[in-house]
Each structure stands twice: as structure tokens, then as C-alpha cells.
């Protein structure tokens, strides 16, 4: 054993003390490489999810049943784009460039929430995405408001504030269908049947099978475990479904007096793994669309840049 | 040299880790290093913060109060961007 290997790294001690004392880590602080890598991966994945998540909803803009629903949907999708921007910017505080992150997405190296690889087949899916997908995202994001990386935490606080309308509009739209004609109610039920299980996987694998949870919890990047967050979501959502007379498609779902929580059936993790590794219903379509939008928008960025160069030349003359 | 010719800097202080830098005021300095030291002396005499940003005032582009109507007005007729726009029965209102 040499002296070097036993010496305590003072930078690491300072970093760990900050974490222990509920201090946030800020961009210019020293941080272990693994921490930097983990928080970057998480923020870029989160940012990509916001942006890719615009696609299933965008699918219904031109077919929204009323003008009112259409402007709501537009406003919500605009918010998601903004949330992507907040998160990309937070990631950029660690020196990652936007171009690198987008390229990693296109190369399949960076992931996004696999829920967005499911299609939005009916109008009811738009209500269901707001109520369930945003509902689940909010449970996760409320917890992340206390994440240990400062810029990420501040982005989460801002996002949660803006996102409160997303879930409410989704539930309200679902409620209208559930209280409408028999066909409308059936459409809402069919949508719930298709989204319920995939939504439960949004929280990630069970704690016992989660590769990143342990270290992320130690660093306080993650404040509560996947299973805790999933249970919270289920407990708050079941009464909301019952209230509008929709049935959660889980025969094992039952209130457990002892646990003061709902017991629920087994999640199909094989399907989750299939979707996350690229074989979900819409993976290829989502990525291809993003690549196409990026390519087709290139002339706008080129034009903006050419104009700026021209303006500078004019100012210099 | 008159005070006028010394550049003006805007000063932002992060009062505590985890919070945003907030604008606290401005001061004159020859360069940004000096502005940092002045800001420390002027705004952090009582440990009011853990981090300072200084930005040349001339580098800030600001919206104009007189343009506020045409610049920000379009937001006023979009109440559906607010959670309160969606009326839910009280049993499920805690959402």
C-alpha cells in the first residue's frame, strides 16, 4: 500500500459534504467524473423525452374535435418544446453541446422515455397522455425538484409549475368522453386499457433490478426510488379513474389496508425491454421524424446565420 | 478620467447554492475582474452570497417597456395555459 492510495481526496470530501448537507452542486464546482456523466445522461434523456413527446400529441392537432381543444393541445405541445429547451440548457452547463446531444439521439446512443414509442390512435389518447403520462412525469419531476445538481433542480421547479395544466386538461378531456355517449366512453376505456401498463413502466425497473438507482440515490440525483414513485402514482390515479367510471385494466389491483396502498399485478418487463431497445410500435418512426425535422429545418438556421454575417459586415462598413 | 467613460457592469448574486443568480445592482469597473472584486466589496460584505456574475451593461439587450403591448400582449387571451382554467369536481380537484 502506498501513501497515495490511502490519501483522502480533499475535492471529493468537499463534494460529498455538500451532498450530505443538502447543498446543490453548481456547474463550476468540482464533481467526480461519474457524477458528471450520470447527471448529463439523465438530463439529456429527459430533454429528448420532452421533444420526442411532442410527436404523439402533434399527431392530433389537425384533428382536435373543437377549436378549444386544438388551442389547448397547441399550448401544451409548445410547453413541451420549451421544457426540452430548459433541460438542454441545464445539460449545456456541464459543457455538453446541443449538437452532440442531438447527434447521440440520432445515433441511438441517447435514450428518451420509451412511453413515446406508443402510438396515439384515437382522440381519447390525447386526454390519456395528459392525465396519465404527464401525471406520471409530474410525480417523478416533483421528486426531482430536490435533485442535487442545481441547474437540473431549477429546471424541474420551473417545469412543474408550468406542467400543472397538462394533467388537468388531460383528465378533463377524458372526463368529457367518459361521461359522453357509449361510443365515447368505450373509446376512453380502450385508451386507458392500452396506456395503463406502459405508463407504469415510465418509472423504470423495480428497485431490485435498477442499474443506476443505488448510486444516483447516494448522490441525491434521484430522491426517491422507482417503486416508491410508481406506487405514489398508482395510489393517486386509481381513485381518479373510479370517479369517472373507467376501469383500470389490472385484475390484481386491490386496496391493501395494511400497506395503506394499492396492490397491483405484475408488469410485463419483457415488453418494456423490447420497446427500450428499439422494437416498440413507433421507435423508428419517432427517430426518423426527428431526423427529418432537423434536416428540413437546416435551411432556416443557415439563412439566420447568413443574415447575421451580412448584418455584421454592414455594421463594420 | 470621468466616471462616464468607465464601463458599467450589472451584478448578479447567488445567495445560496441551488438558487438562481439574481440581479442586485450595478457598478463601474475597468474590466470584469475588477468588477468582480468591487461586487464582492459592495454586495457581499455580510456573506450575502456564494457566487457572483458580472456582465457588461452594454452587452445586455433588453425589451422596451413602451413595446410591451405588442411584445407581450398575445399571452393575455390564453387562459387555457393556466391550471385554474380546468374546472374539476372537488373529489378529484387535488391534481
Short mmCIF file of C-alpha atoms in Angstrom, two decimals:
data_model
loop_
_atom_site.label_atom_id
_atom_site.label_comp_id
_atom_site.label_asym_id
_atom_site.label_seq_id
_atom_site.Cartn_x
_atom_site.Cartn_y
_atom_site.Cartn_z
CA UNK A 1 0.00 0.00 0.00
CA UNK A 2 1.38 3.40 -0.93
CA UNK A 3 0.63 6.69 0.71
CA UNK A 4 -1.15 7.86 -2.42
CA UNK A 5 -3.82 5.23 -2.42
CA UNK A 6 -4.87 5.89 1.15
CA UNK A 7 -4.85 9.70 0.99
CA UNK A 8 -8.30 11.20 1.09
CA UNK A 9 -9.06 13.39 -1.91
CA UNK A 10 -9.99 16.80 -0.43
CA UNK A 11 -12.07 17.71 -3.50
CA UNK A 12 -14.09 14.55 -3.15
CA UNK A 13 -14.61 15.22 0.55
CA UNK A 14 -15.89 18.73 -0.19
CA UNK A 15 -18.22 17.34 -2.86
CA UNK A 16 -19.56 14.64 -0.57
CA UNK A 17 -20.05 17.10 2.28
CA UNK A 18 -22.16 19.30 0.03
CA UNK A 19 -24.33 16.32 -0.87
CA UNK A 20 -24.67 15.26 2.75
CA UNK A 21 -25.63 18.78 3.82
CA UNK A 22 -28.35 19.12 1.15
CA UNK A 23 -26.30 21.67 -0.78
CA UNK A 24 -26.78 21.74 -4.54
CA UNK A 25 -23.83 21.07 -6.84
CA UNK A 26 -23.37 24.02 -9.21
CA UNK A 27 -21.77 23.94 -12.71
CA UNK A 28 -18.30 25.16 -11.79
CA UNK A 29 -17.94 23.00 -8.68
CA UNK A 30 -15.57 20.08 -8.78
CA UNK A 31 -17.51 16.83 -9.19
CA UNK A 32 -16.49 13.22 -9.80
CA UNK A 33 -16.49 12.25 -13.47
CA UNK A 34 -19.07 9.55 -12.84
CA UNK A 35 -21.42 12.13 -11.29
CA UNK A 36 -20.99 14.45 -14.27
CA UNK A 37 -21.62 11.58 -16.67
CA UNK A 38 -24.69 10.38 -14.81
CA UNK A 39 -26.34 13.77 -14.47
CA UNK A 40 -25.60 14.55 -18.11
CA UNK A 41 -27.10 11.27 -19.25
CA UNK A 42 -30.19 11.88 -17.15
CA UNK A 43 -30.69 15.48 -18.31
CA UNK A 44 -30.13 14.69 -21.99
CA UNK A 45 -32.52 11.73 -21.78
CA UNK A 46 -35.08 13.95 -20.07
CA UNK A 47 -34.65 16.70 -22.69
CA UNK A 48 -35.01 14.25 -25.58
CA UNK A 49 -38.16 12.86 -23.94
CA UNK A 50 -39.78 16.29 -23.85
CA UNK A 51 -39.03 16.86 -27.53
CA UNK A 52 -39.91 13.38 -28.82
CA UNK A 53 -43.03 13.52 -26.63
CA UNK A 54 -44.37 16.28 -28.89
CA UNK A 55 -44.90 13.75 -31.69
CA UNK A 56 -47.76 11.55 -30.40
CA UNK A 57 -49.66 14.71 -29.44
CA UNK A 58 -48.77 16.59 -32.62
CA UNK A 59 -50.46 13.73 -34.45
CA UNK A 60 -53.85 15.09 -33.32
CA UNK A 61 -53.51 18.87 -33.75
CA UNK A 62 -55.30 18.97 -37.10
CA UNK A 63 -57.96 16.53 -35.90
CA UNK A 64 -58.80 18.00 -32.50
CA UNK A 65 -62.60 17.82 -32.07
CA UNK A 66 -63.06 21.54 -31.33
CA UNK A 67 -61.09 24.75 -31.75
CA UNK A 68 -60.86 24.99 -27.95
CA UNK A 69 -59.24 21.54 -27.68
CA UNK A 70 -56.94 22.46 -30.53
CA UNK A 71 -55.54 25.62 -28.91
CA UNK A 72 -55.09 23.72 -25.62
CA UNK A 73 -53.18 20.98 -27.41
CA UNK A 74 -51.02 23.52 -29.25
CA UNK A 75 -50.24 25.31 -25.98
CA UNK A 76 -49.31 22.04 -24.30
CA UNK A 77 -47.03 20.92 -27.13
CA UNK A 78 -45.40 24.34 -27.14
CA UNK A 79 -44.72 23.89 -23.41
CA UNK A 80 -43.06 20.52 -24.06
CA UNK A 81 -40.72 22.12 -26.59
CA UNK A 82 -39.88 24.78 -24.01
CA UNK A 83 -39.24 22.13 -21.37
CA UNK A 84 -36.83 20.40 -23.74
CA UNK A 85 -35.01 23.72 -24.10
CA UNK A 86 -34.73 24.22 -20.30
CA UNK A 87 -33.25 20.75 -19.96
CA UNK A 88 -30.83 21.01 -22.89
CA UNK A 89 -29.62 24.31 -21.40
CA UNK A 90 -29.16 22.70 -18.00
CA UNK A 91 -27.11 19.95 -19.67
CA UNK A 92 -25.07 22.57 -21.50
CA UNK A 93 -23.89 23.95 -18.14
CA UNK A 94 -21.72 20.83 -17.99
CA UNK A 95 -20.10 21.53 -21.33
CA UNK A 96 -22.19 19.19 -23.50
CA UNK A 97 -23.16 20.83 -26.78
CA UNK A 98 -26.67 20.71 -28.22
CA UNK A 99 -25.29 19.29 -31.46
CA UNK A 100 -23.58 16.42 -29.63
CA UNK A 101 -26.73 15.59 -27.70
CA UNK A 102 -28.95 15.61 -30.78
CA UNK A 103 -26.39 13.54 -32.68
CA UNK A 104 -26.30 10.99 -29.84
CA UNK A 105 -30.10 10.76 -30.08
CA UNK A 106 -29.96 10.21 -33.83
CA UNK A 107 -27.21 7.62 -33.43
CA UNK A 108 -29.34 5.73 -30.93
CA UNK A 109 -26.78 6.29 -28.16
CA UNK A 110 -29.02 8.58 -26.13
CA UNK A 111 -32.41 7.37 -24.99
CA UNK A 112 -35.76 9.04 -24.39
CA UNK A 113 -38.78 7.88 -22.38
CA UNK A 114 -39.96 4.71 -24.07
CA UNK A 115 -43.63 5.63 -23.47
CA UNK A 116 -43.44 7.88 -26.54
CA UNK A 117 -42.85 4.85 -28.73
CA UNK A 118 -46.53 4.00 -28.37
CA UNK A 119 -48.93 5.42 -30.96
CA UNK A 120 -51.77 7.89 -30.33
CA UNK A 121 -54.51 6.06 -32.20
CA UNK A 122 -57.63 7.92 -31.11
CA UNK A 123 -58.57 11.33 -29.72
CA UNK A 124 -59.00 9.68 -26.33
CA UNK A 125 -55.25 9.04 -26.31
CA UNK A 126 -54.63 12.78 -26.13
CA UNK A 127 -56.61 13.00 -22.90
CA UNK A 128 -54.92 9.85 -21.63
CA UNK A 129 -51.42 11.19 -22.37
CA UNK A 130 -52.15 14.34 -20.37
CA UNK A 131 -53.79 12.55 -17.47
CA UNK A 132 -51.51 9.50 -17.21
CA UNK A 133 -48.22 10.23 -18.99
CA UNK A 134 -47.95 13.77 -17.68
CA UNK A 135 -49.36 12.60 -14.35
CA UNK A 136 -46.57 10.05 -14.04
CA UNK A 137 -43.98 12.56 -15.26
CA UNK A 138 -45.14 15.05 -12.62
CA UNK A 139 -44.77 12.50 -9.80
CA UNK A 140 -41.20 11.95 -10.96
CA UNK A 141 -40.45 15.63 -11.55
CA UNK A 142 -41.84 16.84 -8.22
CA UNK A 143 -39.37 14.47 -6.60
CA UNK A 144 -36.58 15.75 -8.86
CA UNK A 145 -37.12 19.35 -7.77
CA UNK A 146 -34.77 18.38 -4.93
CA UNK A 147 -32.16 16.73 -7.14
CA UNK A 148 -28.60 17.62 -6.16
CA UNK A 149 -27.50 19.24 -9.43
CA UNK A 150 -28.54 22.92 -9.19
CA UNK A 151 -29.43 23.71 -12.83
CA UNK A 152 -31.42 20.45 -13.12
CA UNK A 153 -33.30 21.18 -9.92
CA UNK A 154 -34.16 24.71 -11.07
CA UNK A 155 -35.34 23.43 -14.45
CA UNK A 156 -37.59 20.92 -12.65
CA UNK A 157 -39.13 23.61 -10.45
CA UNK A 158 -39.97 25.71 -13.49
CA UNK A 159 -41.30 22.72 -15.43
CA UNK A 160 -43.53 21.50 -12.59
CA UNK A 161 -45.06 24.95 -12.29
CA UNK A 162 -45.94 25.02 -15.97
CA UNK A 163 -46.97 21.42 -16.22
CA UNK A 164 -49.82 21.54 -13.73
CA UNK A 165 -52.22 22.43 -16.54
CA UNK A 166 -51.16 19.48 -18.68
CA UNK A 167 -52.53 16.81 -16.41
CA UNK A 168 -55.71 18.72 -15.61
CA UNK A 169 -56.58 19.31 -19.26
CA UNK A 170 -55.96 15.62 -19.96
CA UNK A 171 -58.18 14.45 -17.13
CA UNK A 172 -60.86 16.94 -18.05
CA UNK A 173 -60.83 15.81 -21.69
CA UNK A 174 -61.04 12.18 -20.54
CA UNK A 175 -63.90 13.03 -18.16
CA UNK A 176 -65.89 14.55 -21.03
CA UNK A 177 -65.52 11.32 -23.02
CA UNK A 178 -66.25 9.09 -20.03
CA UNK A 179 -69.48 10.98 -19.41
CA UNK A 180 -70.42 11.16 -23.08
CA UNK A 181 -72.06 8.65 -25.41
CA UNK A 182 -71.48 4.91 -25.10
CA UNK A 183 -69.02 5.12 -28.01
CA UNK A 184 -67.09 7.94 -26.37
CA UNK A 185 -66.90 6.08 -23.09
CA UNK A 186 -65.73 2.95 -24.89
CA UNK A 187 -63.06 5.00 -26.66
CA UNK A 188 -61.80 6.34 -23.32
CA UNK A 189 -61.77 2.84 -21.80
CA UNK A 190 -59.91 1.41 -24.80
CA UNK A 191 -57.33 4.15 -24.48
CA UNK A 192 -56.86 3.53 -20.75
CA UNK A 193 -56.51 -0.21 -21.49
CA UNK A 194 -53.69 0.50 -23.92
CA UNK A 195 -51.80 3.16 -21.88
CA UNK A 196 -52.05 1.94 -18.30
CA UNK A 197 -49.30 -0.69 -18.33
CA UNK A 198 -46.80 1.21 -20.47
CA UNK A 199 -47.27 4.23 -18.17
CA UNK A 200 -46.33 2.12 -15.14
CA UNK A 201 -43.01 1.30 -16.79
CA UNK A 202 -42.19 5.02 -17.04
CA UNK A 203 -40.77 4.86 -13.52
CA UNK A 204 -38.17 2.35 -14.63
CA UNK A 205 -37.41 -1.19 -13.46
CA UNK A 206 -38.14 -2.41 -9.95
CA UNK A 207 -35.60 -1.14 -7.40
CA UNK A 208 -34.03 -4.57 -7.15
CA UNK A 209 -33.32 -4.57 -10.92
CA UNK A 210 -32.40 -0.93 -11.48
CA UNK A 211 -28.82 -0.46 -12.65
CA UNK A 212 -28.48 3.20 -11.74
CA UNK A 213 -30.72 3.69 -8.72
CA UNK A 214 -28.26 2.93 -5.91
CA UNK A 215 -25.52 5.37 -6.89
CA UNK A 216 -27.99 8.03 -8.04
CA UNK A 217 -29.76 7.88 -4.68
CA UNK A 218 -26.44 8.16 -2.86
CA UNK A 219 -25.63 11.27 -4.91
CA UNK A 220 -29.20 12.52 -4.31
CA UNK A 221 -29.63 12.95 -8.04
CA UNK A 222 -32.60 10.69 -7.56
CA UNK A 223 -34.52 11.41 -4.36
CA UNK A 224 -36.98 8.53 -4.30
CA UNK A 225 -36.80 5.08 -5.81
CA UNK A 226 -38.66 3.84 -8.91
CA UNK A 227 -41.00 1.65 -6.87
CA UNK A 228 -41.86 4.40 -4.38
CA UNK A 229 -42.74 6.82 -7.19
CA UNK A 230 -44.71 4.17 -9.11
CA UNK A 231 -46.75 3.31 -6.01
CA UNK A 232 -47.49 7.00 -5.40
CA UNK A 233 -48.72 7.38 -8.98
CA UNK A 234 -50.96 4.32 -8.75
CA UNK A 235 -52.43 5.38 -5.41
CA UNK A 236 -53.33 8.82 -6.69
CA UNK A 237 -54.61 7.67 -10.09
CA UNK A 238 -56.92 4.76 -9.21
CA UNK A 239 -59.50 6.96 -7.42
CA UNK A 240 -59.40 9.39 -10.36
CA UNK A 241 -60.28 6.54 -12.75
CA UNK A 242 -63.04 5.29 -10.44
CA UNK A 243 -64.51 8.75 -10.18
CA UNK A 244 -65.21 8.91 -13.93
CA UNK A 245 -66.25 5.26 -14.12
CA UNK A 246 -63.24 3.92 -16.03
CA UNK A 247 -61.77 0.57 -15.13
CA UNK A 248 -58.02 0.11 -14.61
CA UNK A 249 -57.07 -2.97 -16.69
CA UNK A 250 -55.48 -4.88 -13.82
CA UNK A 251 -57.46 -7.77 -12.24
CA UNK A 252 -54.98 -7.86 -9.34
CA UNK A 253 -55.45 -4.23 -8.41
CA UNK A 254 -56.75 -4.13 -4.84
CA UNK A 255 -56.60 -1.73 -1.90
CA UNK A 256 -54.33 -3.11 0.79
CA UNK A 257 -55.48 -1.83 4.15
CA UNK A 258 -52.30 -2.93 5.86
CA UNK A 259 -49.94 -1.21 3.46
CA UNK A 260 -52.31 1.73 3.02
CA UNK A 261 -51.64 1.41 -0.70
CA UNK A 262 -52.89 -0.45 -3.77
CA UNK A 263 -51.52 -3.88 -4.60
CA UNK A 264 -51.13 -4.31 -8.34
CA UNK A 265 -50.35 -7.02 -10.88
CA UNK A 266 -47.06 -7.95 -12.50
CA UNK A 267 -45.62 -5.54 -15.07
CA UNK A 268 -44.55 -7.04 -18.41
CA UNK A 269 -40.85 -6.16 -18.31
CA UNK A 270 -40.12 -8.14 -21.46
CA UNK A 271 -42.26 -5.70 -23.42
CA UNK A 272 -40.51 -2.80 -21.69
CA UNK A 273 -37.09 -4.16 -22.66
CA UNK A 274 -38.27 -4.71 -26.24
CA UNK A 275 -39.53 -1.13 -26.54
CA UNK A 276 -36.48 0.40 -24.87
CA UNK A 277 -34.14 -1.50 -27.17
CA UNK A 278 -35.82 -0.15 -30.28
CA UNK A 279 -38.61 -2.58 -31.06
CA UNK A 280 -41.65 -0.68 -29.83
CA UNK A 281 -44.52 0.19 -32.18
CA UNK A 282 -43.14 3.63 -33.16
CA UNK A 283 -39.41 3.74 -32.32
CA UNK A 284 -38.22 4.00 -35.92
CA UNK A 285 -40.94 6.47 -36.85
CA UNK A 286 -40.17 8.78 -33.89
CA UNK A 287 -36.47 8.92 -34.62
CA UNK A 288 -36.91 9.24 -38.38
CA UNK A 289 -39.31 12.13 -37.84
CA UNK A 290 -36.83 13.91 -35.56
CA UNK A 291 -34.01 13.44 -38.09
CA UNK A 292 -36.25 14.71 -40.88
CA UNK A 293 -37.33 17.78 -38.88
CA UNK A 294 -33.69 18.51 -38.10
CA UNK A 295 -32.66 18.17 -41.75
CA UNK A 296 -35.58 20.05 -43.17
CA UNK A 297 -35.00 22.91 -40.74
CA UNK A 298 -31.36 23.29 -41.69
CA UNK A 299 -32.06 25.95 -44.34
CA UNK A 300 -33.67 28.16 -41.66
CA UNK A 301 -30.58 28.01 -39.45
CA UNK A 302 -28.38 28.61 -42.48
CA UNK A 303 -30.45 31.61 -43.52
CA UNK A 304 -30.36 33.08 -39.99
CA UNK A 305 -26.62 32.69 -39.90
CA UNK A 306 -26.11 34.19 -43.38
CA UNK A 307 -28.26 37.14 -42.38
CA UNK A 308 -26.21 37.64 -39.21
CA UNK A 309 -22.94 37.61 -41.17
CA UNK A 310 -24.39 40.13 -43.61
CA UNK A 311 -25.54 42.37 -40.75
CA UNK A 312 -22.10 42.25 -39.14
CA UNK A 313 -20.42 43.12 -42.44
CA UNK A 314 -22.82 46.03 -42.90
CA UNK A 315 -22.18 47.29 -39.35
CA UNK A 316 -18.43 47.06 -39.91
CA UNK A 317 -18.59 49.01 -43.18
CA UNK B 1 -10.89 60.38 -16.49
CA UNK B 2 -14.56 60.95 -15.93
CA UNK B 3 -16.74 58.29 -14.34
CA UNK B 4 -18.79 58.23 -17.57
CA UNK B 5 -16.05 56.53 -19.55
CA UNK B 6 -15.58 53.66 -17.09
CA UNK B 7 -17.78 50.79 -18.24
CA UNK B 8 -20.88 49.86 -16.25
CA UNK B 9 -21.36 46.26 -15.07
CA UNK B 10 -24.54 44.56 -13.91
CA UNK B 11 -24.07 42.37 -10.83
CA UNK B 12 -25.83 39.07 -10.14
CA UNK B 13 -25.51 37.21 -6.84
CA UNK B 14 -26.35 33.61 -5.99
CA UNK B 15 -27.35 33.89 -2.35
CA UNK B 16 -27.28 30.15 -1.75
CA UNK B 17 -26.38 27.01 -3.67
CA UNK B 18 -29.38 25.75 -5.56
CA UNK B 19 -30.86 29.21 -6.17
CA UNK B 20 -30.62 31.33 -9.32
CA UNK B 21 -28.26 34.27 -9.56
CA UNK B 22 -30.33 37.41 -9.01
CA UNK B 23 -29.70 40.91 -10.17
CA UNK B 24 -28.67 43.11 -7.24
CA UNK B 25 -27.41 46.29 -8.91
CA UNK B 26 -24.60 47.70 -10.99
CA UNK B 27 -21.22 49.36 -10.63
CA UNK B 28 -18.43 50.86 -12.69
CA UNK B 29 -15.17 48.98 -13.26
CA UNK B 30 -12.38 48.93 -15.80
CA UNK B 31 -12.77 45.23 -16.56
CA UNK B 32 -14.68 42.18 -15.43
CA UNK B 33 -12.01 41.04 -12.94
CA UNK B 34 -12.17 44.40 -11.23
CA UNK B 35 -15.96 44.34 -11.37
CA UNK B 36 -15.89 41.01 -9.52
CA UNK B 37 -13.75 42.45 -6.75
CA UNK B 38 -15.85 45.59 -6.47
CA UNK B 39 -19.02 43.50 -6.42
CA UNK B 40 -17.55 41.45 -3.58
CA UNK B 41 -16.77 44.64 -1.66
CA UNK B 42 -20.11 46.30 -2.39
CA UNK B 43 -22.63 43.47 -2.33
CA UNK B 44 -21.13 40.68 -0.25
CA UNK B 45 -19.88 42.40 2.86
CA UNK B 46 -22.14 40.26 5.03
CA UNK B 47 -21.92 36.90 3.28
CA UNK B 48 -24.96 37.65 1.14
CA UNK B 49 -23.91 35.13 -1.46
CA UNK B 50 -21.75 32.27 -2.63
CA UNK B 51 -21.23 33.27 -6.26
CA UNK B 52 -21.13 36.44 -8.35
CA UNK B 53 -21.74 37.02 -12.05
CA UNK B 54 -20.73 40.29 -13.67
CA UNK B 55 -21.91 41.30 -17.13
CA UNK B 56 -21.15 44.47 -19.03
CA UNK B 57 -24.36 46.50 -19.13
CA UNK B 58 -23.73 47.26 -22.78
CA UNK B 59 -23.88 43.52 -23.50
CA UNK B 60 -27.44 43.28 -22.23
CA UNK B 61 -30.23 43.58 -24.78
CA UNK B 62 -33.48 44.50 -23.09
CA UNK B 63 -37.11 44.58 -24.16
CA UNK B 64 -38.68 48.04 -24.12
CA UNK B 65 -41.43 48.95 -21.70
CA UNK B 66 -43.17 51.00 -24.41
CA UNK B 67 -43.33 47.96 -26.70
CA UNK B 68 -44.85 45.81 -24.02
CA UNK B 69 -48.29 45.72 -25.60
CA UNK B 70 -47.25 44.37 -28.96
CA UNK B 71 -44.44 42.27 -27.45
CA UNK B 72 -46.29 40.51 -24.63
CA UNK B 73 -49.96 41.15 -25.19
CA UNK B 74 -50.74 37.93 -27.11
CA UNK B 75 -50.45 35.99 -23.83
CA UNK B 76 -53.47 37.70 -22.24
CA UNK B 77 -56.07 35.83 -24.26
CA UNK B 78 -54.70 32.34 -23.47
CA UNK B 79 -56.28 31.45 -20.13
CA UNK B 80 -56.09 27.77 -21.09
CA UNK B 81 -52.37 27.86 -20.34
CA UNK B 82 -53.28 28.00 -16.64
CA UNK B 83 -54.25 25.04 -14.49
CA UNK B 84 -57.15 27.05 -12.99
CA UNK B 85 -58.83 27.11 -16.42
CA UNK B 86 -59.84 23.46 -16.00
CA UNK B 87 -62.71 23.05 -13.58
CA UNK B 88 -62.75 19.62 -11.96
CA UNK B 89 -65.19 18.22 -9.39
CA UNK B 90 -63.86 18.64 -5.87
CA UNK B 91 -63.32 14.88 -5.40
CA UNK B 92 -60.53 14.96 -8.00
CA UNK B 93 -59.54 18.59 -7.83
CA UNK B 94 -56.28 17.88 -5.99
CA UNK B 95 -54.37 17.36 -9.23
#
